[in-house]
Amino acid sequence: MIDDSPSRRTILAMAGGAILAALGARSAFADAASEALGLKLTEDQIAAGTQILLKHPSVDIHCHPGRFFVRNFGEPTRLMKALGAPTDDEVIKHLPIGHLSGALFCGVADMALLDASPQGGLFAGRDWAAGEAWREYERQINVLKGLSKRHTLYRGRTTRDVLRAQKLGRTANIFAVEGGDFFEDKLDRVHIAYRDGVRAVTIVHYHVNMLGDIQTAAAVHGGLTPTGKAVVQEMNKAGIVIDVAHATYNTTRGVIDASTRPVMLSHSNLLAPGLDNPRLVSAEHANMVAKAGGIIGSVPWGIGQTNVSDWIDSIFRLIDAVGADHVAIGTDMDANFRPVFTDYRQWPLIPAALLARGLHEPEVAAIIGGNFMRVFKANGG
């Protein structure tokens, strides 16, 4: 149970090094900023990062805390066994400790189909049985609803919910789904998902569905399909944020052309010299999203990164390419490829490092949550 008392909120408002002592986190944050993470931050710098989180909303725009999506599945698949048992209780308890105002808890629509290659890449090993995609959606939505009750997470349906959670020292649980397979060709399911509390959907994942092509498989559709266009337009009507992570350039182009609202690319980084991976995007790809008012979430996944300091470099490359007003944070916790950031108690290190490397408070506030809040609101949130 999270303490929401006025006395606790008064403590959280204290400044400087006293914040760390009041939270009982001084030594923990000092350790987190150790050379092992590639960061050399002073107590004052960490305190400044914490102050950002106390003053401004912060949101992880793509995460799977504790792998909640494998709960109640039944007989686990080979990939689920490799991932390990869900650990959501401990991880979710760390969200308010790290001062996250909100997090997009993403179900994994095609989880039942996925397997891993010897090289570590994910792929769909089979196709859906009749009715299976919708049943899988319903299972994971029920898990999400149960998480909210068990952890007293704040309900995250609007930007006001996120701001209210911040004031209470809690974290808003914003429902999301990675993969639009469950829509199939039934547009009414978009509105059912909205009523269930879903506020963002990554339209494609690792299974090539009926909506568009994915980055990690050969193109099948040539971009966004007619069904995909209809789903995009229905998501606009419902007020669900469209996430184009995992989508090819052509699929993303089709989404942006069809959408009347800004979209997000929740978890990726830029291609760079000597760094190539199908899940990375070009500066042109990222700018296409940004120019339409959208955001790109930088992910700490270890592709071209060995520690948190390298991840901060990735964030700055995105800033240089699209501007600070179009960058966000999407950790992909706890379904990340090779994570270099694994503990929400270390969340204050992100604004601390951005400040230490020369960004100003408004820029840091935008990246840590403000940019997502703008896109969320523009989609009706």
Short mmCIF file of C-alpha atoms in Angstrom, two decimals:
data_model
loop_
_atom_site.label_atom_id
_atom_site.label_comp_id
_atom_site.label_asym_id
_atom_site.label_seq_id
_atom_site.Cartn_x
_atom_site.Cartn_y
_atom_site.Cartn_z
CA MET A 1 0.00 0.00 0.00
CA ILE A 2 1.40 3.43 -0.99
CA ASP A 3 1.33 6.15 1.62
CA ASP A 4 -0.57 9.14 0.18
CA SER A 5 -0.54 11.21 3.36
CA PRO A 6 0.09 14.98 3.30
CA SER A 7 3.17 14.47 5.46
CA ARG A 8 4.73 12.22 2.82
CA ARG A 9 4.00 14.71 0.05
CA THR A 10 5.61 17.43 2.16
CA ILE A 11 8.74 15.30 2.46
CA LEU A 12 8.78 14.77 -1.31
CA ALA A 13 8.77 18.52 -1.83
CA MET A 14 12.06 19.00 0.06
CA ALA A 15 14.98 20.17 -2.01
CA GLY A 16 18.57 19.19 -2.69
CA GLY A 17 20.33 16.35 -0.93
CA ALA A 18 17.60 16.25 1.71
CA ILE A 19 15.32 14.62 -0.88
CA LEU A 20 17.59 11.62 -1.05
CA ALA A 21 17.87 11.29 2.69
CA ALA A 22 14.13 11.73 3.18
CA LEU A 23 13.42 8.95 0.71
CA GLY A 24 15.95 6.69 2.32
CA ALA A 25 17.50 6.41 -1.11
CA ARG A 26 20.73 8.36 -0.79
CA SER A 27 23.07 5.40 -0.87
CA ALA A 28 20.93 3.52 -3.42
CA PHE A 29 21.00 6.39 -5.90
CA ALA A 30 24.70 6.99 -5.27
CA ASP A 31 25.34 3.34 -6.09
CA ALA A 32 23.10 3.56 -9.15
CA ALA A 33 25.19 6.45 -10.45
CA SER A 34 28.38 4.45 -10.07
CA GLU A 35 30.93 3.88 -12.78
CA ALA A 36 29.34 0.50 -13.54
CA LEU A 37 26.51 2.37 -15.29
CA GLY A 38 28.92 4.74 -16.97
CA LEU A 39 27.53 7.71 -15.06
CA LYS A 40 29.48 9.93 -12.71
CA LEU A 41 26.83 12.09 -11.12
CA THR A 42 27.18 14.05 -7.93
CA GLU A 43 24.58 14.02 -5.17
CA ASP A 44 23.54 17.52 -6.21
CA GLN A 45 23.07 16.41 -9.82
CA ILE A 46 20.96 13.43 -8.76
CA ALA A 47 18.93 15.70 -6.49
CA ALA A 48 18.34 18.05 -9.44
CA GLY A 49 17.07 15.10 -11.50
CA THR A 50 14.73 14.11 -8.69
CA GLN A 51 13.42 17.66 -8.46
CA ILE A 52 12.48 17.51 -12.15
CA LEU A 53 10.31 14.48 -11.39
CA LEU A 54 8.65 16.18 -8.45
CA LYS A 55 7.81 19.27 -10.53
CA HIS A 56 6.92 17.68 -13.88
CA PRO A 57 5.06 14.52 -14.98
CA SER A 58 7.20 11.66 -16.23
CA VAL A 59 5.99 8.71 -18.27
CA ASP A 60 7.55 5.49 -19.55
CA ILE A 61 5.75 5.27 -22.89
CA HIS A 62 6.37 1.55 -23.45
CA CYS A 63 6.92 -1.10 -20.78
CA HIS A 64 5.99 -4.59 -19.62
CA PRO A 65 6.77 -4.41 -15.88
CA GLY A 66 7.50 -7.83 -14.44
CA ARG A 67 6.35 -9.57 -17.66
CA PHE A 68 2.76 -9.43 -16.45
CA PHE A 69 1.60 -10.49 -19.92
CA VAL A 70 2.56 -14.14 -19.34
CA ARG A 71 0.32 -14.53 -16.27
CA ASN A 72 -2.56 -16.99 -16.49
CA PHE A 73 -1.52 -18.16 -19.95
CA GLY A 74 -1.75 -21.88 -19.28
CA GLU A 75 0.96 -24.15 -20.66
CA PRO A 76 3.93 -21.81 -21.28
CA THR A 77 5.52 -21.63 -24.70
CA ARG A 78 9.24 -22.17 -25.21
CA LEU A 79 9.78 -18.41 -25.35
CA MET A 80 7.84 -17.88 -22.12
CA LYS A 81 10.01 -20.49 -20.41
CA ALA A 82 13.11 -18.70 -21.67
CA LEU A 83 11.82 -15.34 -20.40
CA GLY A 84 11.16 -16.74 -16.94
CA ALA A 85 8.27 -16.41 -14.55
CA PRO A 86 6.50 -13.06 -14.14
CA THR A 87 7.90 -10.85 -11.37
CA ASP A 88 5.49 -7.93 -11.60
CA ASP A 89 4.90 -7.42 -7.88
CA GLU A 90 8.45 -6.29 -7.10
CA VAL A 91 9.03 -4.28 -10.28
CA ILE A 92 5.71 -2.43 -10.09
CA LYS A 93 6.39 -1.44 -6.47
CA HIS A 94 9.49 0.39 -7.73
CA LEU A 95 7.53 2.67 -10.09
CA PRO A 96 6.41 5.23 -7.47
CA ILE A 97 9.79 5.00 -5.73
CA GLY A 98 11.34 6.25 -8.97
CA HIS A 99 8.67 9.00 -9.20
CA LEU A 100 7.09 7.87 -12.45
CA SER A 101 3.78 9.66 -12.89
CA GLY A 102 2.62 7.21 -15.52
CA ALA A 103 3.60 4.13 -17.47
CA LEU A 104 2.09 2.48 -20.53
CA PHE A 105 1.68 -1.14 -19.43
CA CYS A 106 1.80 -2.98 -22.75
CA GLY A 107 0.23 -6.34 -23.29
CA VAL A 108 1.81 -8.41 -26.06
CA ALA A 109 -0.92 -9.33 -28.53
CA ASP A 110 1.04 -12.01 -30.42
CA MET A 111 2.85 -13.53 -27.42
CA ALA A 112 1.27 -16.95 -28.00
CA LEU A 113 2.81 -17.13 -31.49
CA LEU A 114 6.35 -16.00 -30.77
CA ASP A 115 9.61 -17.90 -30.64
CA ALA A 116 13.27 -16.83 -30.60
CA SER A 117 15.86 -17.56 -33.25
CA PRO A 118 19.33 -18.82 -32.23
CA GLN A 119 20.55 -15.25 -32.87
CA GLY A 120 18.05 -13.90 -30.34
CA GLY A 121 15.57 -12.33 -32.74
CA LEU A 122 11.84 -12.90 -32.28
CA PHE A 123 9.52 -14.25 -34.94
CA ALA A 124 6.03 -15.73 -35.22
CA GLY A 125 6.36 -19.50 -35.36
CA ARG A 126 2.76 -20.07 -36.42
CA ASP A 127 -0.46 -18.26 -37.26
CA TRP A 128 -3.60 -17.71 -35.20
CA ALA A 129 -6.28 -20.31 -34.72
CA ALA A 130 -9.85 -19.10 -35.14
CA GLY A 131 -10.82 -16.78 -32.29
CA GLU A 132 -7.44 -17.15 -30.57
CA ALA A 133 -6.22 -13.56 -31.04
CA TRP A 134 -9.29 -12.11 -29.35
CA ARG A 135 -9.14 -14.62 -26.48
CA GLU A 136 -5.50 -13.68 -25.92
CA TYR A 137 -6.43 -9.99 -25.82
CA GLU A 138 -9.13 -10.67 -23.23
CA ARG A 139 -6.72 -12.68 -21.06
CA GLN A 140 -4.14 -9.92 -20.95
CA ILE A 141 -6.68 -7.15 -20.37
CA ASN A 142 -7.99 -9.08 -17.38
CA VAL A 143 -4.42 -9.39 -16.08
CA LEU A 144 -3.97 -5.63 -16.46
CA LYS A 145 -7.16 -4.92 -14.58
CA GLY A 146 -6.03 -7.25 -11.80
CA LEU A 147 -2.65 -5.52 -11.56
CA SER A 148 -4.31 -2.17 -11.03
CA LYS A 149 -6.31 -3.51 -8.11
CA ARG A 150 -3.48 -5.48 -6.52
CA HIS A 151 -0.93 -2.66 -6.64
CA THR A 152 -3.25 0.31 -6.08
CA LEU A 153 -1.92 1.80 -9.31
CA TYR A 154 -3.76 4.96 -10.28
CA ARG A 155 -6.13 4.55 -13.21
CA GLY A 156 -4.55 6.15 -16.27
CA ARG A 157 -7.18 7.11 -18.83
CA THR A 158 -6.38 10.81 -19.37
CA THR A 159 -3.60 13.34 -18.91
CA ARG A 160 -5.45 14.56 -15.82
CA ASP A 161 -5.13 11.08 -14.33
CA VAL A 162 -1.37 11.21 -14.83
CA LEU A 163 -1.13 14.64 -13.20
CA ARG A 164 -3.28 13.49 -10.30
CA ALA A 165 -1.10 10.41 -9.81
CA GLN A 166 1.97 12.64 -9.71
CA LYS A 167 0.47 14.80 -6.97
CA LEU A 168 -0.35 11.70 -4.93
CA GLY A 169 3.08 10.14 -5.35
CA ARG A 170 1.57 7.26 -7.31
CA THR A 171 1.90 5.89 -10.84
CA ALA A 172 -0.92 5.94 -13.40
CA ASN A 173 -1.32 2.61 -15.19
CA ILE A 174 -2.13 3.45 -18.81
CA PHE A 175 -3.30 0.32 -20.64
CA ALA A 176 -1.65 -0.38 -23.99
CA VAL A 177 -1.31 -3.33 -26.34
CA GLU A 178 1.67 -4.21 -28.54
CA GLY A 179 0.29 -5.61 -31.77
CA GLY A 180 -3.09 -4.94 -33.34
CA ASP A 181 -3.74 -8.59 -34.23
CA PHE A 182 -6.82 -8.74 -32.00
CA PHE A 183 -8.62 -6.12 -34.09
CA GLU A 184 -8.64 -8.46 -37.09
CA ASP A 185 -11.12 -6.75 -39.47
CA LYS A 186 -13.66 -5.91 -36.78
CA LEU A 187 -13.61 -2.15 -36.25
CA ASP A 188 -15.96 -2.34 -33.26
CA ARG A 189 -13.10 -3.94 -31.32
CA VAL A 190 -11.28 -0.61 -31.39
CA HIS A 191 -14.08 0.87 -29.30
CA ILE A 192 -14.32 -2.19 -27.06
CA ALA A 193 -10.61 -1.79 -26.33
CA TYR A 194 -11.14 1.88 -25.51
CA ARG A 195 -13.93 0.98 -23.08
CA ASP A 196 -11.58 -1.57 -21.52
CA GLY A 197 -9.20 1.32 -20.80
CA VAL A 198 -6.73 0.82 -23.66
CA ARG A 199 -5.21 4.16 -24.68
CA ALA A 200 -2.42 3.09 -27.05
CA VAL A 201 -1.89 0.26 -29.51
CA THR A 202 1.30 -0.66 -31.38
CA ILE A 203 -0.39 -1.70 -34.60
CA VAL A 204 2.21 -4.33 -35.59
CA HIS A 205 4.69 -6.44 -33.63
CA TYR A 206 6.56 -9.62 -34.65
CA HIS A 207 3.65 -11.36 -36.37
CA VAL A 208 2.79 -9.98 -39.80
CA ASN A 209 -0.87 -9.15 -39.24
CA MET A 210 -3.63 -7.76 -41.44
CA LEU A 211 -2.67 -4.11 -40.80
CA GLY A 212 0.81 -3.66 -42.26
CA ASP A 213 4.42 -4.77 -42.64
CA ILE A 214 6.95 -5.18 -39.84
CA GLN A 215 10.63 -4.25 -39.66
CA THR A 216 11.87 -7.76 -38.90
CA ALA A 217 10.31 -9.74 -41.76
CA ALA A 218 10.08 -9.45 -45.51
CA ALA A 219 7.40 -7.03 -46.69
CA VAL A 220 4.09 -8.70 -47.49
CA HIS A 221 1.67 -5.80 -47.92
CA GLY A 222 3.88 -3.00 -49.25
CA GLY A 223 2.99 -0.78 -46.29
CA LEU A 224 -0.29 -0.07 -44.50
CA THR A 225 -3.19 -2.18 -45.75
CA PRO A 226 -6.73 -0.93 -46.46
CA THR A 227 -7.78 -2.67 -43.23
CA GLY A 228 -4.91 -0.94 -41.47
CA LYS A 229 -6.08 2.44 -42.78
CA ALA A 230 -9.61 1.77 -41.53
CA VAL A 231 -8.23 0.77 -38.09
CA VAL A 232 -6.09 3.92 -37.93
CA GLN A 233 -9.10 6.10 -38.67
CA GLU A 234 -11.19 4.23 -36.09
CA MET A 235 -8.45 4.64 -33.47
CA ASN A 236 -8.50 8.38 -34.19
CA LYS A 237 -12.25 8.43 -33.57
CA ALA A 238 -11.99 6.39 -30.38
CA GLY A 239 -9.08 8.34 -28.89
CA ILE A 240 -6.43 5.60 -28.89
CA VAL A 241 -2.83 6.67 -29.55
CA ILE A 242 -1.34 4.90 -32.58
CA ASP A 243 2.13 3.46 -31.97
CA VAL A 244 4.22 2.75 -35.09
CA ALA A 245 7.10 0.97 -33.35
CA HIS A 246 8.00 -2.22 -35.28
CA ALA A 247 6.39 -0.81 -38.44
CA THR A 248 8.36 -0.42 -41.66
CA TYR A 249 8.99 3.01 -43.14
CA ASN A 250 6.22 2.47 -45.69
CA THR A 251 3.75 1.28 -43.05
CA THR A 252 4.62 4.29 -40.90
CA ARG A 253 4.17 6.59 -43.89
CA GLY A 254 0.74 5.09 -44.50
CA VAL A 255 -0.28 5.57 -40.87
CA ILE A 256 0.79 9.21 -40.86
CA ASP A 257 -1.03 9.87 -44.13
CA ALA A 258 -4.21 8.26 -42.75
CA SER A 259 -4.14 9.69 -39.24
CA THR A 260 -5.56 13.06 -38.24
CA ARG A 261 -3.75 12.90 -34.87
CA PRO A 262 -0.06 12.69 -33.92
CA VAL A 263 1.38 9.21 -33.44
CA MET A 264 4.27 7.81 -31.43
CA LEU A 265 7.13 5.47 -32.21
CA SER A 266 7.46 4.21 -28.68
CA HIS A 267 10.76 2.34 -28.47
CA SER A 268 13.64 2.55 -30.90
CA ASN A 269 16.85 4.45 -31.59
CA LEU A 270 18.61 5.85 -34.63
CA LEU A 271 20.80 4.01 -37.07
CA ALA A 272 24.42 5.12 -36.77
CA PRO A 273 27.70 4.39 -38.58
CA GLY A 274 28.72 0.84 -37.76
CA LEU A 275 25.41 0.20 -36.02
CA ASP A 276 22.73 -1.69 -37.90
CA ASN A 277 19.69 -3.57 -36.67
CA PRO A 278 16.25 -3.94 -38.28
CA ARG A 279 14.61 -2.38 -35.22
CA LEU A 280 16.60 0.85 -35.53
CA VAL A 281 15.19 3.69 -37.63
CA SER A 282 16.76 6.21 -39.95
CA ALA A 283 16.77 9.93 -39.22
CA GLU A 284 14.34 10.29 -42.15
CA HIS A 285 11.98 7.76 -40.54
CA ALA A 286 12.15 9.53 -37.17
CA ASN A 287 11.63 12.95 -38.75
CA MET A 288 8.56 11.70 -40.59
CA VAL A 289 6.99 10.96 -37.20
CA ALA A 290 8.21 14.22 -35.66
CA LYS A 291 7.04 16.45 -38.51
CA ALA A 292 3.54 15.08 -38.04
CA GLY A 293 3.66 16.19 -34.40
CA GLY A 294 4.61 12.80 -33.02
CA ILE A 295 7.27 11.47 -30.66
CA ILE A 296 10.02 8.85 -30.69
CA GLY A 297 10.82 6.97 -27.49
CA SER A 298 14.47 6.08 -26.93
CA VAL A 299 14.97 2.56 -25.59
CA PRO A 300 17.85 1.26 -23.40
CA TRP A 301 18.14 -2.06 -25.18
CA GLY A 302 21.86 -2.61 -25.52
CA ILE A 303 22.03 -2.33 -29.31
CA GLY A 304 25.07 -0.11 -29.58
CA GLN A 305 24.89 0.45 -25.82
CA THR A 306 26.85 -1.13 -22.97
CA ASN A 307 25.58 1.04 -20.10
CA VAL A 308 23.22 3.87 -19.18
CA SER A 309 25.72 6.47 -20.34
CA ASP A 310 25.59 4.99 -23.85
CA TRP A 311 21.79 5.12 -23.69
CA ILE A 312 21.97 8.83 -22.86
CA ASP A 313 24.12 9.18 -26.00
CA SER A 314 21.29 7.52 -27.96
CA ILE A 315 18.81 10.02 -26.53
CA PHE A 316 21.02 12.92 -27.59
CA ARG A 317 21.33 11.53 -31.14
CA LEU A 318 17.54 11.58 -31.34
CA ILE A 319 17.44 15.12 -29.97
CA ASP A 320 19.93 16.22 -32.61
CA ALA A 321 17.84 14.58 -35.34
CA VAL A 322 14.28 15.60 -34.44
CA GLY A 323 14.53 18.16 -31.62
CA ALA A 324 13.84 17.83 -27.90
CA ASP A 325 10.10 18.41 -28.43
CA HIS A 326 9.78 15.04 -30.17
CA VAL A 327 11.82 12.72 -27.94
CA ALA A 328 10.48 10.53 -25.13
CA ILE A 329 11.50 7.51 -23.05
CA GLY A 330 10.27 3.96 -23.74
CA THR A 331 12.21 1.43 -21.67
CA ASP A 332 10.55 -1.81 -22.88
CA MET A 333 10.92 -3.02 -19.29
CA ASP A 334 10.84 -6.16 -18.73
CA ALA A 335 10.83 -7.56 -22.25
CA ASN A 336 13.90 -5.74 -23.46
CA PHE A 337 16.48 -7.34 -25.76
CA ARG A 338 19.66 -6.58 -23.80
CA PRO A 339 18.62 -3.93 -21.27
CA VAL A 340 21.11 -1.46 -19.86
CA PHE A 341 18.44 0.07 -17.61
CA THR A 342 16.67 -2.43 -15.36
CA ASP A 343 15.44 -0.73 -12.19
CA TYR A 344 12.76 1.94 -11.90
CA ARG A 345 14.34 3.15 -8.68
CA GLN A 346 17.05 4.55 -10.98
CA TRP A 347 14.57 6.62 -13.04
CA PRO A 348 15.83 9.93 -11.51
CA LEU A 349 19.21 9.24 -13.11
CA ILE A 350 17.72 9.94 -16.55
CA PRO A 351 16.76 13.60 -15.94
CA ALA A 352 19.90 13.98 -13.82
CA ALA A 353 22.12 12.85 -16.70
CA LEU A 354 20.25 14.97 -19.27
CA LEU A 355 20.69 18.05 -17.09
CA ALA A 356 24.34 17.23 -16.39
CA ARG A 357 25.02 17.03 -20.12
CA GLY A 358 23.68 20.51 -20.75
CA LEU A 359 19.94 20.35 -21.39
CA HIS A 360 17.74 22.93 -19.69
CA GLU A 361 14.86 22.07 -17.38
CA PRO A 362 12.06 22.66 -19.96
CA GLU A 363 13.80 20.35 -22.45
CA VAL A 364 14.30 17.63 -19.84
CA ALA A 365 10.70 17.98 -18.63
CA ALA A 366 9.49 17.57 -22.21
CA ILE A 367 11.54 14.43 -22.85
CA ILE A 368 10.77 12.76 -19.55
CA GLY A 369 7.00 13.10 -19.94
CA GLY A 370 5.75 16.40 -21.35
CA ASN A 371 6.00 15.36 -25.00
CA PHE A 372 3.95 12.22 -24.41
CA MET A 373 1.38 14.23 -22.45
CA ARG A 374 0.99 16.54 -25.46
CA VAL A 375 0.43 13.60 -27.84
CA PHE A 376 -1.88 11.87 -25.36
CA LYS A 377 -4.00 15.00 -25.04
CA ALA A 378 -4.06 15.54 -28.81
CA ASN A 379 -5.55 12.05 -29.11
CA GLY A 380 -8.28 12.88 -26.64
CA GLY A 381 -6.52 11.78 -23.46
#
